[in-house]
């Protein structure tokens, strides 16, 4: 029975590590999206950092990515940037790949 218990604990530990990594990837992706949007809005370095943090915080409003897309779209349109939802979702996909590479230590 010990072997079964050991396997169960190993699966639980792997699940916890995977969930933590997914959380970190999403947070990094959202920060990168914030920097991307801030550059499009012409914000300076301090404003960019604050804005990137606000995008990370926006992800905690509801489950899924809709809260982040809504924030980015609203802020970019308010700043006079010509952007649509599909462009934001494409950037989100690209930044997701970048975030995963950064966290995995790939170039």
Short mmCIF file of C-alpha atoms in Angstrom, two decimals:
data_model
loop_
_atom_site.label_atom_id
_atom_site.label_comp_id
_atom_site.label_asym_id
_atom_site.label_seq_id
_atom_site.Cartn_x
_atom_site.Cartn_y
_atom_site.Cartn_z
CA UNK A 1 0.00 0.00 0.00
CA UNK A 2 2.97 2.31 0.53
CA UNK A 3 3.77 2.39 -3.19
CA UNK A 4 0.23 3.51 -3.98
CA UNK A 5 0.40 6.22 -1.30
CA UNK A 6 3.75 7.41 -2.63
CA UNK A 7 2.39 7.62 -6.17
CA UNK A 8 -0.66 9.53 -4.97
CA UNK A 9 1.53 12.04 -3.11
CA UNK A 10 3.76 12.42 -6.17
CA UNK A 11 0.75 13.16 -8.39
CA UNK A 12 -0.57 15.67 -5.87
CA UNK A 13 2.81 17.40 -5.69
CA UNK A 14 3.06 17.55 -9.49
CA UNK A 15 -0.45 18.97 -9.74
CA UNK A 16 0.42 21.68 -7.18
CA UNK A 17 3.64 22.57 -9.06
CA UNK A 18 1.77 22.72 -12.38
CA UNK A 19 -0.92 24.97 -10.92
CA UNK A 20 1.67 27.29 -9.40
CA UNK A 21 3.54 27.49 -12.72
CA UNK A 22 0.30 28.26 -14.59
CA UNK A 23 -0.46 31.06 -12.12
CA UNK A 24 3.03 32.50 -12.57
CA UNK A 25 2.76 32.28 -16.38
CA UNK A 26 -0.57 34.12 -16.34
CA UNK A 27 0.74 36.82 -14.01
CA UNK A 28 3.87 37.31 -16.14
CA UNK A 29 1.78 37.33 -19.32
CA UNK A 30 -0.47 40.02 -17.88
CA UNK A 31 2.52 42.12 -16.85
CA UNK A 32 3.96 41.82 -20.37
CA UNK A 33 0.56 42.78 -21.80
CA UNK A 34 0.53 45.83 -19.55
CA UNK A 35 3.94 46.88 -20.83
CA UNK A 36 2.80 46.29 -24.43
CA UNK A 37 -0.32 48.41 -23.93
CA UNK A 38 1.58 51.14 -22.06
CA UNK A 39 4.02 51.43 -24.96
CA UNK A 40 1.09 51.76 -27.36
CA UNK A 41 -0.35 54.53 -25.14
CA UNK A 42 3.00 56.33 -24.93
CA UNK A 43 3.41 56.09 -21.15
CA UNK A 44 6.77 56.82 -19.50
CA UNK A 45 8.73 54.23 -17.51
CA UNK A 46 7.10 54.91 -14.12
CA UNK A 47 3.60 54.98 -15.63
CA UNK A 48 4.36 51.80 -17.56
CA UNK A 49 5.35 49.93 -14.40
CA UNK A 50 2.22 51.12 -12.56
CA UNK A 51 0.01 50.25 -15.50
CA UNK A 52 1.53 46.77 -15.85
CA UNK A 53 0.75 46.13 -12.17
CA UNK A 54 -2.83 47.30 -12.69
CA UNK A 55 -3.27 44.81 -15.54
CA UNK A 56 -2.03 41.99 -13.29
CA UNK A 57 -4.52 43.10 -10.62
CA UNK A 58 -7.36 43.25 -13.17
CA UNK A 59 -7.04 39.50 -13.72
CA UNK A 60 -8.37 38.87 -10.22
CA UNK A 61 -11.78 40.42 -10.95
CA UNK A 62 -13.27 37.28 -12.51
CA UNK A 63 -12.24 33.88 -13.80
CA UNK A 64 -10.81 33.76 -17.32
CA UNK A 65 -9.21 36.40 -19.48
CA UNK A 66 -12.25 38.57 -20.20
CA UNK A 67 -11.47 41.01 -17.37
CA UNK A 68 -7.98 41.63 -18.75
CA UNK A 69 -9.21 42.01 -22.34
CA UNK A 70 -11.93 44.42 -21.19
CA UNK A 71 -9.43 46.55 -19.23
CA UNK A 72 -6.89 46.69 -22.04
CA UNK A 73 -9.49 47.46 -24.69
CA UNK A 74 -11.09 50.18 -22.59
CA UNK A 75 -7.79 51.82 -21.66
CA UNK A 76 -6.34 51.68 -25.17
CA UNK A 77 -9.49 53.08 -26.78
CA UNK A 78 -9.69 55.83 -24.12
CA UNK A 79 -6.09 56.76 -24.92
CA UNK A 80 -6.97 57.09 -28.60
CA UNK A 81 -5.15 53.97 -29.76
CA UNK A 82 -6.75 52.27 -32.75
CA UNK A 83 -7.07 48.66 -31.53
CA UNK A 84 -9.69 45.93 -31.51
CA UNK A 85 -10.31 42.88 -29.37
CA UNK A 86 -8.71 40.46 -31.83
CA UNK A 87 -5.44 42.41 -31.76
CA UNK A 88 -5.45 42.27 -27.96
CA UNK A 89 -6.11 38.52 -28.00
CA UNK A 90 -3.24 38.00 -30.49
CA UNK A 91 -0.93 39.98 -28.21
CA UNK A 92 -2.19 37.91 -25.27
CA UNK A 93 -1.26 34.69 -27.07
CA UNK A 94 2.19 36.03 -27.99
CA UNK A 95 2.86 37.30 -24.46
CA UNK A 96 1.76 33.94 -23.06
CA UNK A 97 4.51 32.25 -25.07
CA UNK A 98 7.02 34.91 -23.97
CA UNK A 99 6.04 34.50 -20.32
CA UNK A 100 6.39 30.73 -20.43
CA UNK A 101 9.82 31.04 -22.07
CA UNK A 102 10.98 33.56 -19.48
CA UNK A 103 9.87 31.40 -16.59
CA UNK A 104 11.37 28.24 -18.11
CA UNK A 105 14.67 30.05 -18.72
CA UNK A 106 14.57 29.82 -22.51
CA UNK A 107 16.10 32.62 -24.60
#
